[in-house]
Coordinates of C-alpha atoms in Angstrom, one line a residue:
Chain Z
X1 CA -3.6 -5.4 48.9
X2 CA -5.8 -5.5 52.0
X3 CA -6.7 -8.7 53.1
X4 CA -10.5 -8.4 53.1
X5 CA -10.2 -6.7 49.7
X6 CA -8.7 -9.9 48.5
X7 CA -11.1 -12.2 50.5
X8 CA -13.7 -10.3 48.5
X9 CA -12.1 -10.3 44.8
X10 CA -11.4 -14.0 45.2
X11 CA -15.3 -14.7 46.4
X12 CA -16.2 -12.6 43.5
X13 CA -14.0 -14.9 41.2
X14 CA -15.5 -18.1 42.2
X15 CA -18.9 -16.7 41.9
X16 CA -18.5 -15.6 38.5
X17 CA -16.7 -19.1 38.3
X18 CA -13.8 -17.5 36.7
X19 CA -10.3 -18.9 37.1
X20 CA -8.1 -18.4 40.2
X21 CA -5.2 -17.2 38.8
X22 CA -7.4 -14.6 36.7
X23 CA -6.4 -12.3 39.0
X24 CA -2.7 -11.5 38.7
X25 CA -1.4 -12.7 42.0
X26 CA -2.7 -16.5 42.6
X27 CA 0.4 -18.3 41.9
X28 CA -0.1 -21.2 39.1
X29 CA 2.5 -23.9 38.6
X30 CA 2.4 -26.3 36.0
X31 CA 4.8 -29.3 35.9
X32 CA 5.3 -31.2 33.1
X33 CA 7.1 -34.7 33.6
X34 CA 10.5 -33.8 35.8
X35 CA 11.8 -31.6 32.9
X36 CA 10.1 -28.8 32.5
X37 CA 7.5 -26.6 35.1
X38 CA 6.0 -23.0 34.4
X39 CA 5.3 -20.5 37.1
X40 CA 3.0 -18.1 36.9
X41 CA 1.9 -14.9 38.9
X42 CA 5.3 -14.9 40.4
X43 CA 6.4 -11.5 42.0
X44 CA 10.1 -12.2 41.5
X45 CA 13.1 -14.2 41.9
X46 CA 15.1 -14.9 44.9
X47 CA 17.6 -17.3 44.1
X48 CA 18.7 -18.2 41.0
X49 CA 21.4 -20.7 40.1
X50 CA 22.2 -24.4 38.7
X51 CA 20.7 -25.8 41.6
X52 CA 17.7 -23.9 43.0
X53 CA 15.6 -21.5 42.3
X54 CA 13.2 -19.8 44.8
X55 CA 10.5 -17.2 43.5
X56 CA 8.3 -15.4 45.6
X57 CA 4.8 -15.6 44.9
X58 CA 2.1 -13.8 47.1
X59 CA 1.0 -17.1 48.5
X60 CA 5.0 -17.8 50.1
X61 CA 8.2 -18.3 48.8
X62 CA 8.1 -21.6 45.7
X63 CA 11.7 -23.6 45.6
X64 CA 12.3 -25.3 42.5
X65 CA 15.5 -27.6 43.4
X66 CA 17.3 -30.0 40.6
X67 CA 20.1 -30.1 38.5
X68 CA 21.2 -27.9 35.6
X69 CA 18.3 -25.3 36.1
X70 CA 17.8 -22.9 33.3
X71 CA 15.3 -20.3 33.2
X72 CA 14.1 -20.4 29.4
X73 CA 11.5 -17.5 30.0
X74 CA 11.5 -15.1 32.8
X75 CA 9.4 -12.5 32.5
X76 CA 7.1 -9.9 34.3
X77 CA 4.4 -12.4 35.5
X78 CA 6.0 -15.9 34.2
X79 CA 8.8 -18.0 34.8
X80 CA 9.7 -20.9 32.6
X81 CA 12.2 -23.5 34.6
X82 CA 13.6 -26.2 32.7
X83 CA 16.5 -29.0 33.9
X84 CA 16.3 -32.4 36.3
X85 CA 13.9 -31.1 38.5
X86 CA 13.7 -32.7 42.2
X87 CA 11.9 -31.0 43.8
X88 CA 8.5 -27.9 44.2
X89 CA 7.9 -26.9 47.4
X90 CA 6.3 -23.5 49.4
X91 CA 9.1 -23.3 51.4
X92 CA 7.5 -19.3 53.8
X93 CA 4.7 -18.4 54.0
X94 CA 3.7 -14.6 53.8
Chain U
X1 CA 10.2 -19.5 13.5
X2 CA 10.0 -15.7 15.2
X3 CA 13.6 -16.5 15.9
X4 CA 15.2 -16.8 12.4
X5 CA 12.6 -13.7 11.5
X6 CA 13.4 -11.3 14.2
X7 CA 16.6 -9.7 15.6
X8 CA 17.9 -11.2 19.0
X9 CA 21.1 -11.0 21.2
X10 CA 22.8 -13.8 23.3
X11 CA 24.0 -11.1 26.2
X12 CA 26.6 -12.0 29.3
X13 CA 26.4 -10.5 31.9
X14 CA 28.4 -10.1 35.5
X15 CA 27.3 -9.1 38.8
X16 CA 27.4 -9.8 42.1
X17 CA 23.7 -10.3 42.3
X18 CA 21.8 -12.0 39.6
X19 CA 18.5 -11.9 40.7
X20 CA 18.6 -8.4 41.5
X21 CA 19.2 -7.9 38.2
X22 CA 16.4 -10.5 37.4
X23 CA 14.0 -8.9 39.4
X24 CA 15.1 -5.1 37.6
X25 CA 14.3 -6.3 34.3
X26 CA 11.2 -8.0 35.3
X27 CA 10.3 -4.8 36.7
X28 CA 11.4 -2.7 33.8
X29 CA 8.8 -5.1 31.4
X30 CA 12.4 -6.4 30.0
X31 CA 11.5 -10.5 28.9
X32 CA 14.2 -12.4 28.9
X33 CA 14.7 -16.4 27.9
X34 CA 17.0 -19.2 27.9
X35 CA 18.6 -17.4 31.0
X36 CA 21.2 -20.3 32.2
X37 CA 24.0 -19.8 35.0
X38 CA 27.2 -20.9 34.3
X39 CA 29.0 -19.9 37.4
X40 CA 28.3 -17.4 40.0
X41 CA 28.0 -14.2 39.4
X42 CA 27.7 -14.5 35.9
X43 CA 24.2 -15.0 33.5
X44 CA 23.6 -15.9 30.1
X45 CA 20.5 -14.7 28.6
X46 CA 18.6 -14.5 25.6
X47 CA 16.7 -11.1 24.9
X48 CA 15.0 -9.0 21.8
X49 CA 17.7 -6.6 20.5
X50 CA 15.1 -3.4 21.2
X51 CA 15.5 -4.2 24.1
X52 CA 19.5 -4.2 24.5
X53 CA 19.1 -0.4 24.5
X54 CA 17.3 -0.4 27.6
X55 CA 19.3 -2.0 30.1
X56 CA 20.8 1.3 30.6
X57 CA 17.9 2.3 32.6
X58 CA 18.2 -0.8 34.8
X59 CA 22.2 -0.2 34.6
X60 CA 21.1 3.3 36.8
X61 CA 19.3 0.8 39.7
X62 CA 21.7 -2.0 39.8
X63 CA 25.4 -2.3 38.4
X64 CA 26.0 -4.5 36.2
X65 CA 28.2 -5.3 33.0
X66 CA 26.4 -6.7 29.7
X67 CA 28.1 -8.2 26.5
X68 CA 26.8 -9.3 23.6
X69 CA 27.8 -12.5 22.7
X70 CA 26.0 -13.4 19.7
X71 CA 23.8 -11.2 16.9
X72 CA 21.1 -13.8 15.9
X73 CA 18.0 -13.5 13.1
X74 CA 17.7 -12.8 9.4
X75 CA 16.9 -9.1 10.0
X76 CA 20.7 -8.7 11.3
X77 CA 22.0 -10.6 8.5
X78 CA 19.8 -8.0 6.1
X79 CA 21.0 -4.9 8.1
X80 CA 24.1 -4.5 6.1
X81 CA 22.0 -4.1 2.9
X82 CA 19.8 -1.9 4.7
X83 CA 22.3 0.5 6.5
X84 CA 24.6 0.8 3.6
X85 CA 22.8 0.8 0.1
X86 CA 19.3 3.3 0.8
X87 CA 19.9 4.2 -2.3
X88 CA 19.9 0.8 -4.0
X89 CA 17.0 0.0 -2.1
X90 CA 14.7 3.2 -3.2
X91 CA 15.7 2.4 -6.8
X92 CA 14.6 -0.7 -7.1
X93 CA 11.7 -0.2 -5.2
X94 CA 11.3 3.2 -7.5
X95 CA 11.8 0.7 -10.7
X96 CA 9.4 -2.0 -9.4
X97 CA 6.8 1.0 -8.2
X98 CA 7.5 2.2 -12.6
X99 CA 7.2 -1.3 -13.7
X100 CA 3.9 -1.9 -12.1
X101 CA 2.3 1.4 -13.4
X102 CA 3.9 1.1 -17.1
X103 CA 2.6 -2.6 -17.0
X104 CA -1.1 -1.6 -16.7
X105 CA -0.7 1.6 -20.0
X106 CA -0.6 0.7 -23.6
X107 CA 3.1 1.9 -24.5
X108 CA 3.9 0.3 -28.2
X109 CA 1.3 0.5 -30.8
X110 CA 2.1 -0.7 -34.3
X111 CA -0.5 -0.1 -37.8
X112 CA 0.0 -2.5 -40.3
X113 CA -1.6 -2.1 -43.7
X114 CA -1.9 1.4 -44.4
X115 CA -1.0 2.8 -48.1
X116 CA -0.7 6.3 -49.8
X117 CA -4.6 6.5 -49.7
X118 CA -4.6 6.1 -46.3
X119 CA -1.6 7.2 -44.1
X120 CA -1.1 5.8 -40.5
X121 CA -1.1 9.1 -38.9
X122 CA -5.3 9.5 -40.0
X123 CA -5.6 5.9 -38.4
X124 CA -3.8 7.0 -34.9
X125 CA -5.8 10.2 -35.0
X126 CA -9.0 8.6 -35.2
X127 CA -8.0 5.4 -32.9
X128 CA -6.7 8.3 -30.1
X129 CA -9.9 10.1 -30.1
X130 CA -11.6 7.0 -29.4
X131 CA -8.8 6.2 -26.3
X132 CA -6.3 4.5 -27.7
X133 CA -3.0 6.5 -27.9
X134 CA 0.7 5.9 -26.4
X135 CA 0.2 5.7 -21.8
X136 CA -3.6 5.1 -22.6
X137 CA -5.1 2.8 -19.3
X138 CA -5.4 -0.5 -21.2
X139 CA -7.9 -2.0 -19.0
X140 CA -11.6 -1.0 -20.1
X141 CA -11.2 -0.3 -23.7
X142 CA -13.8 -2.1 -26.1
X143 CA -11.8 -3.0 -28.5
X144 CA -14.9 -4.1 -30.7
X145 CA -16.3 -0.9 -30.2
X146 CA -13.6 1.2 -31.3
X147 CA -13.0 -1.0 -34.1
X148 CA -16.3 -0.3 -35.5
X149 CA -16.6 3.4 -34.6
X150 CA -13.0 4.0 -36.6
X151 CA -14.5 2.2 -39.7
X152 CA -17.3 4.3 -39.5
X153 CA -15.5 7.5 -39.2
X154 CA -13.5 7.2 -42.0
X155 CA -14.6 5.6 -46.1
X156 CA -10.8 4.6 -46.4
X157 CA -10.9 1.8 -43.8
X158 CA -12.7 -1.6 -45.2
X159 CA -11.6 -3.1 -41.7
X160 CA -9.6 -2.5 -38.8
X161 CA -8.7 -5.0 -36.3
X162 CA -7.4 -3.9 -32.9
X163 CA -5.6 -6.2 -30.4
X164 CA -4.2 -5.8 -27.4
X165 CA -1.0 -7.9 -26.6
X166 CA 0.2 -6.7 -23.1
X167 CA 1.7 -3.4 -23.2
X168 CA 1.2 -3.5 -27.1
X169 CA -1.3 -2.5 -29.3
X170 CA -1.5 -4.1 -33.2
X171 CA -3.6 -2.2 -35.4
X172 CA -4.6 -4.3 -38.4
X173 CA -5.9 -2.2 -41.7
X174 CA -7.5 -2.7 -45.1
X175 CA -7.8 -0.3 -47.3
X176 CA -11.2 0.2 -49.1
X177 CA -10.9 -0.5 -53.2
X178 CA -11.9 3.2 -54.9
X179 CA -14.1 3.6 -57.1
X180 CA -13.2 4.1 -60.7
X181 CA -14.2 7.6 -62.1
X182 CA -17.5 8.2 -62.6
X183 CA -19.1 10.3 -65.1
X184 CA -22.3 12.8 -64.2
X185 CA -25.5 10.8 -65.5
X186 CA -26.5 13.6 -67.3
X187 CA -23.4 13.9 -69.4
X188 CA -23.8 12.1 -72.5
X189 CA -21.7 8.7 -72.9
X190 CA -21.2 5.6 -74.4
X191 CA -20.5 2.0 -72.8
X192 CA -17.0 0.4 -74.2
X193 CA -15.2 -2.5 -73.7
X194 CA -11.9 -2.7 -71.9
X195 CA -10.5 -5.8 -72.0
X196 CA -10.9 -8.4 -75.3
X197 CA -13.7 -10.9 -75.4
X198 CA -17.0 -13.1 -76.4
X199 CA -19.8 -11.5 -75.6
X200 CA -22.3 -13.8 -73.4
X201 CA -25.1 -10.9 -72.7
X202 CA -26.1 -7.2 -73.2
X203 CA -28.7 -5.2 -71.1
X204 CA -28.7 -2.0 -72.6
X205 CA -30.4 0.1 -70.1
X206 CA -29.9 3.8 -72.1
X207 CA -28.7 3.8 -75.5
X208 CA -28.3 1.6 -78.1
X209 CA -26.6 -1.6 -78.2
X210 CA -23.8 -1.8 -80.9
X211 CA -23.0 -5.6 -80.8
X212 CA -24.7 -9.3 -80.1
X213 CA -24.4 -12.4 -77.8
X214 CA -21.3 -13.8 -79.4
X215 CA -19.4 -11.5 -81.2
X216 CA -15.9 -11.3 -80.3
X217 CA -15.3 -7.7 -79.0
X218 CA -11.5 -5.7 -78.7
X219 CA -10.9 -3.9 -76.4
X220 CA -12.0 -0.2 -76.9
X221 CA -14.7 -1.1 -78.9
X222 CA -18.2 0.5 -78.5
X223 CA -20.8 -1.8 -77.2
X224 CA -23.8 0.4 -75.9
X225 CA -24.2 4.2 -77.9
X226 CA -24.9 7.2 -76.7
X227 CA -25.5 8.8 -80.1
X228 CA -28.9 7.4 -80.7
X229 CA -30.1 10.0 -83.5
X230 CA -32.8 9.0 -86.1
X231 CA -31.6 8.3 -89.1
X232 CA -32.7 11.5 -91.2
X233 CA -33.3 13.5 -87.9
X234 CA -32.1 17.9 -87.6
X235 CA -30.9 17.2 -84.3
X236 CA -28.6 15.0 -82.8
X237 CA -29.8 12.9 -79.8
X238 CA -27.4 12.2 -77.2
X239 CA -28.1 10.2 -74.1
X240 CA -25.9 8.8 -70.8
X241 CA -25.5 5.3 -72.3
X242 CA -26.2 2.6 -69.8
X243 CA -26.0 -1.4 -69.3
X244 CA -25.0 -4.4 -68.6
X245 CA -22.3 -6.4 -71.1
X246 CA -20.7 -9.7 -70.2
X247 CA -18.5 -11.6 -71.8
X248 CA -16.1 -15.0 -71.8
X249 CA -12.6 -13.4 -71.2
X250 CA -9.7 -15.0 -71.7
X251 CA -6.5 -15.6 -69.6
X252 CA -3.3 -17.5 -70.2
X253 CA 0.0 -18.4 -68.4
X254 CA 3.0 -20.9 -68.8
X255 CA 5.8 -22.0 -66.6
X256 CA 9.0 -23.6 -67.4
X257 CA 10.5 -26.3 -64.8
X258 CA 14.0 -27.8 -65.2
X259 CA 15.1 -30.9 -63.7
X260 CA 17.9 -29.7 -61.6
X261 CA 17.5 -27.1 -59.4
X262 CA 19.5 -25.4 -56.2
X263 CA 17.5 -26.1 -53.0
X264 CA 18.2 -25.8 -49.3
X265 CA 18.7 -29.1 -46.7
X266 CA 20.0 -29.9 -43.6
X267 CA 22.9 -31.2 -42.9
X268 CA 22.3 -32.2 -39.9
X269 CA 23.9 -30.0 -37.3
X270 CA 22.0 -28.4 -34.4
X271 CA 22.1 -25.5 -31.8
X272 CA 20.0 -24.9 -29.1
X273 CA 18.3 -21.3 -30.0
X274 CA 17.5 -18.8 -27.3
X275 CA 15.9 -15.5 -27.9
X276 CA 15.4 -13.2 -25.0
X277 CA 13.1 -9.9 -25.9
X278 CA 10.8 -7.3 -24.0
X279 CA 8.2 -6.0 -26.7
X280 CA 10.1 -5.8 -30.1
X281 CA 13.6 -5.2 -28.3
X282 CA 15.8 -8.4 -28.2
X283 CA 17.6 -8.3 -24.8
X284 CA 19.6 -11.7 -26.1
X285 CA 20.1 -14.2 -29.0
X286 CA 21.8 -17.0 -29.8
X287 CA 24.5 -16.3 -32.8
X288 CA 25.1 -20.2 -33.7
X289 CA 28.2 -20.3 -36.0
X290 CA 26.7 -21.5 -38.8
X291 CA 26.7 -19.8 -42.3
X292 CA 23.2 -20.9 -43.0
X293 CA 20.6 -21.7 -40.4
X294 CA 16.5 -22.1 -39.4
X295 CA 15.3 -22.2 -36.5
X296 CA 12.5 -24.5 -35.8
X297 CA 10.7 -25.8 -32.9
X298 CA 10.1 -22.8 -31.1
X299 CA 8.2 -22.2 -28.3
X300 CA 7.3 -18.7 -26.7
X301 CA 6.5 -18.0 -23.0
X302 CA 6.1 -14.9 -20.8
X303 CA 7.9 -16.2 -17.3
X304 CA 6.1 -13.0 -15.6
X305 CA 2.8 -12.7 -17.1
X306 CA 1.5 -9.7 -18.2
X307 CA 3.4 -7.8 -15.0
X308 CA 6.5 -7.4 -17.7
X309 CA 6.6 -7.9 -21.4
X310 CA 9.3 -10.3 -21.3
X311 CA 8.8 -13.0 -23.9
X312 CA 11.3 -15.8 -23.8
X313 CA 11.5 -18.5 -27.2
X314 CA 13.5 -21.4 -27.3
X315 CA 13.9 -23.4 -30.1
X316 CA 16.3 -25.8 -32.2
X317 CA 19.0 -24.0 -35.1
X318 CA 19.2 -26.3 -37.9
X319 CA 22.1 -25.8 -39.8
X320 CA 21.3 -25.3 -44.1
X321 CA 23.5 -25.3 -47.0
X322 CA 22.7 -25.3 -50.4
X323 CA 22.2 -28.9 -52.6
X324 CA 21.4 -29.8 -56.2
X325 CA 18.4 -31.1 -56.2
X326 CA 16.8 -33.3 -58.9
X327 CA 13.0 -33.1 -59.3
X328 CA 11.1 -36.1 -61.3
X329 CA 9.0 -36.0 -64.2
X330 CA 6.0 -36.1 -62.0
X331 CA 7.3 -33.8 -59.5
X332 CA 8.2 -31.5 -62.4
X333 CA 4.9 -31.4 -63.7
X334 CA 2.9 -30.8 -60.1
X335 CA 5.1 -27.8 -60.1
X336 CA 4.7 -26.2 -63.1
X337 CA 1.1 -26.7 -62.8
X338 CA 0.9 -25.2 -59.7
X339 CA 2.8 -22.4 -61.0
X340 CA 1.2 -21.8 -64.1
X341 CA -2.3 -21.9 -62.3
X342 CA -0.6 -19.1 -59.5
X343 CA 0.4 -17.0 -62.4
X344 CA -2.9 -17.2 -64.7
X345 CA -4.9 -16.4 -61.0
X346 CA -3.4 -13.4 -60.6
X347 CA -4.4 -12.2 -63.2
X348 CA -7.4 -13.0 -63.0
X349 CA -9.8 -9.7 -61.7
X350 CA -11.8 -10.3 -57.9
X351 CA -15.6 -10.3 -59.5
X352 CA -14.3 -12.7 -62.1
X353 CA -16.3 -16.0 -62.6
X354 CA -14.5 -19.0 -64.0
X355 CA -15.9 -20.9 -66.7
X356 CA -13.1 -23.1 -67.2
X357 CA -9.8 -24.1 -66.5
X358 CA -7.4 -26.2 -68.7
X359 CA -3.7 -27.1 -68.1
X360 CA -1.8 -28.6 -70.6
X361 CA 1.7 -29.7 -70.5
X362 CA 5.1 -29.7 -73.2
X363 CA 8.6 -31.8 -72.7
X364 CA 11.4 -30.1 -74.4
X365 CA 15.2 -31.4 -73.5
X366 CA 14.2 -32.2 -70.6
X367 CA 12.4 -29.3 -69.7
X368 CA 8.5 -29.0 -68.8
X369 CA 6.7 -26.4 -69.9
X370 CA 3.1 -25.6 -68.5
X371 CA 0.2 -24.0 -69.8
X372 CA -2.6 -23.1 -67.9
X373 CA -5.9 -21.3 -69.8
X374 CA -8.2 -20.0 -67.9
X375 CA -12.0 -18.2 -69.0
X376 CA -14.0 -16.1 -67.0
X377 CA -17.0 -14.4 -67.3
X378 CA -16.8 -10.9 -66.0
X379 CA -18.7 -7.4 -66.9
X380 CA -16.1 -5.3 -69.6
X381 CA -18.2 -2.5 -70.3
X382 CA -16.5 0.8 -69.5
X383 CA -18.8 4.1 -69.5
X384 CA -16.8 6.6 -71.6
X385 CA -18.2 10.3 -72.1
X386 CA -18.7 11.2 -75.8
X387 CA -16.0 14.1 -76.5
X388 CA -17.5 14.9 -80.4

């Protein structure tokens, strides 16, 4: 999407105080604990194994590192990570 | 819960590059869950069965291989019933889709009390013109209604009771008494007696009364004249006798009662009694082996309602056999009083009024012997046409 097109839809967001992630792209993440953390808006995975999972969002690329990884929902816009997580981080930016 | 309800496959699949295939079925609107990765190159994933089907189209995009490991969800475990037996399933859907219309129509109706005068065809006729025939809707009818509208119709009916059981209709009928033969008022007549008696009163209306308050009549004897002719007179003067003549009538019975007597006990002995039945047809009954047997403490229950006429009774066989029983004196006479009494009652007619009642009693070799007289005061006169 062009850039000023999404400077403006997000302006129009805030003004209408709506939530961020309303429109389809703003990445959410929502941890629970260490066990459990939910991905939302994601455009994709990247890597997927035991280990580490990276999915790329519109904001950069999210790493989810830990041990025994499972994916319990992956879907077209959410991504359900489950195991001993580690670690969250934005690893590029795009 | 959507889990047990719903059909789901447990799917393996191998490729070089898992996310690839991730990424296809995320594109393809393909959800997956529980996706865990075992080794490389190899994914285990949870998905809806629907949507088995469509990995093909991702299979043109990527290659892959995909095995279904597990089946998973009550709707699998059903298919089998489903696939194979269609024609099990539309029956008993066809015999439930029967049951449910049959339920709500009348299909057993049953007249009780109808005689020569009045046949139980004329009482179906006249209840099925008012709605009340075999597949009639039994919802809406007025049973009240019709009751009264069929007595009307027809002079034969005293009373008719309708009730609605279920799918069953019970017609209850009494017939109305007839009339005794009547003779044209302008014939001429006398007024006889028909059964023996004293009179009490006489109310001659027309004619001339023949006897006093008193006498002792017979039966067939004249009581009011028609032939009322001056003595002296050319012509003979005949009228329509008419009037009122009571008298004391009297009415006797007697009942013997012996000591010993055969009567039925229990011995003891029980079996549980179960009787199974839908309207008057017994689907199942208990056969207890005994030779002789009542069955007692029953109780009746519908386990579906009024959705199905199945009427279930449970109860208690008591096993009988025949004894020699020995009655007392006093037993003895409370018997053959109450017998006597039954008997002399019977006879008695339904406008009778009783004066008096008097039992007495005999003991002969053992034997009691009751006597029960019984006086009524009831109308005896009988309006007979004068043949000469």
């Amino acid at each position: 999407m062009n850039p000023y097109l999404r400077k403006l839809k997000k302006r129009v967001y805030v003004t209408l105080d709506l939530p961020e992630e309303a429109d389809e792209e703003t990445p959410r993440v929502t941890m629970a604990g260490r066990g459990s953390l939910l991905v939302e808006n994601h455009k994709g995975a990247l890597v997927c194994s035991d280990t580490r999972i990276r999915l790329l969002t519109v904001q950069g690329v999210l790493s989810v590192t830990g041990e025994g990884l499972q994916l319990l929902e992956f879907s077209e816009s959410r991504a359900f990570v489950r195991g001993r997580l580690v670690g969250c981080v934005f690893d590029e930016e795009i | 819960m959507w889990k047990t309800l719903g059909r789901y496959v447990i799917i393996k699949i191998e490729t070089k590059y898992p996310e690839r295939v991730l990424n296809a079925l995320r594109r393809h609107g393909i959800g997956v869950l529980d996706v865990s990765f075992p080794t490389r190159g190899s994914l285990f994933m949870r998905m809806r069965a629907e949507d088995f089907f469509h990995l093909r189209a991702v299979r043109r995009e990527i290659s892959f291989s995909a095995h279904i490991v597990r089946r998973k969800g009550m709707l699998f475990r059903l298919r089998p019933l489903v696939r194979f037996r269609p024609v099990l399933l539309i029956g008993c859907a066809t015999a439930l889709l029967l049951l449910a219309t049959l339920s709500t129509r009348l299909l057993i109706i049953s007249v009780n009390g109808c005689g020569l005068r009045l046949p139980e065809y004329a009482v179906l006729r006249l209840l099925a013109s008012e709605g009340i025939y075999p597949f009639a809707h039994r919802k809406g009818l007025d049973v009240i209604r019709i009751a009264d509208r069929v007595r009307a119709a027809d002079d034969r009916i005293a009373w008719i009771g309708i009730a609605l059981d279920g799918v069953r209709c019970r017609i209850e009928v009494i017939e109305a008494v007839p009339l005794g033969p009547t003779v044209d008022s302008k014939t001429p007549c006398n007024v006889v007696a028909i059964k023996t008696g004293a009179i009490v009163s006489i109310a001659p209306y027309n004619g001339m009364a023949k006897v006093k308050p008193g006498q002792v009549v017979s039966a067939g004897e004249l009581l009011i004249a028609g032939d009322i002719t001056a003595e002296g007179a050319m012509e003979r003067v005949l009228v329509h006798a008419r009037g009122d003549v009571r008298a004391y009538v009297f009415y006797r019975a007697e009942r013997a009662v012996s000591p010993e007597h055969i009567g039925i006990a229990d011995t003891g002995e029980t079996r549980p009694y179960r009787k199974v039945r839908i309207g008057t047809l017994a689907l199942f009954e208990t056969k207890p082996d005994f030779s002789r047997y009542e069955v007692r403490d029953t109780s009746d229950w519908q386990p579906f309602g009024t959705l199905l006429p199945l009427h279930v009774t449970a109860g208690v066989c008591y096993e009988q056999q025949e004894v020699t029983l020995s009655y007392t004196v006093e037993e003895m006479l409370e018997i053959a009083a109450y017998e006597s009494e039954r008997l002399c009652y019977d006879k008695l007619p339904k406008d009778a009024a009783i004066v008096s009642k008097v039992n007495t009693y005999k003991v002969a070799d053992g034997v009691v012997i009751a006597y029960t007289n019984i006086v009524t005061e009831e109308s005896i006169g009988l309006t007979k046409e004068i043949t000469a």
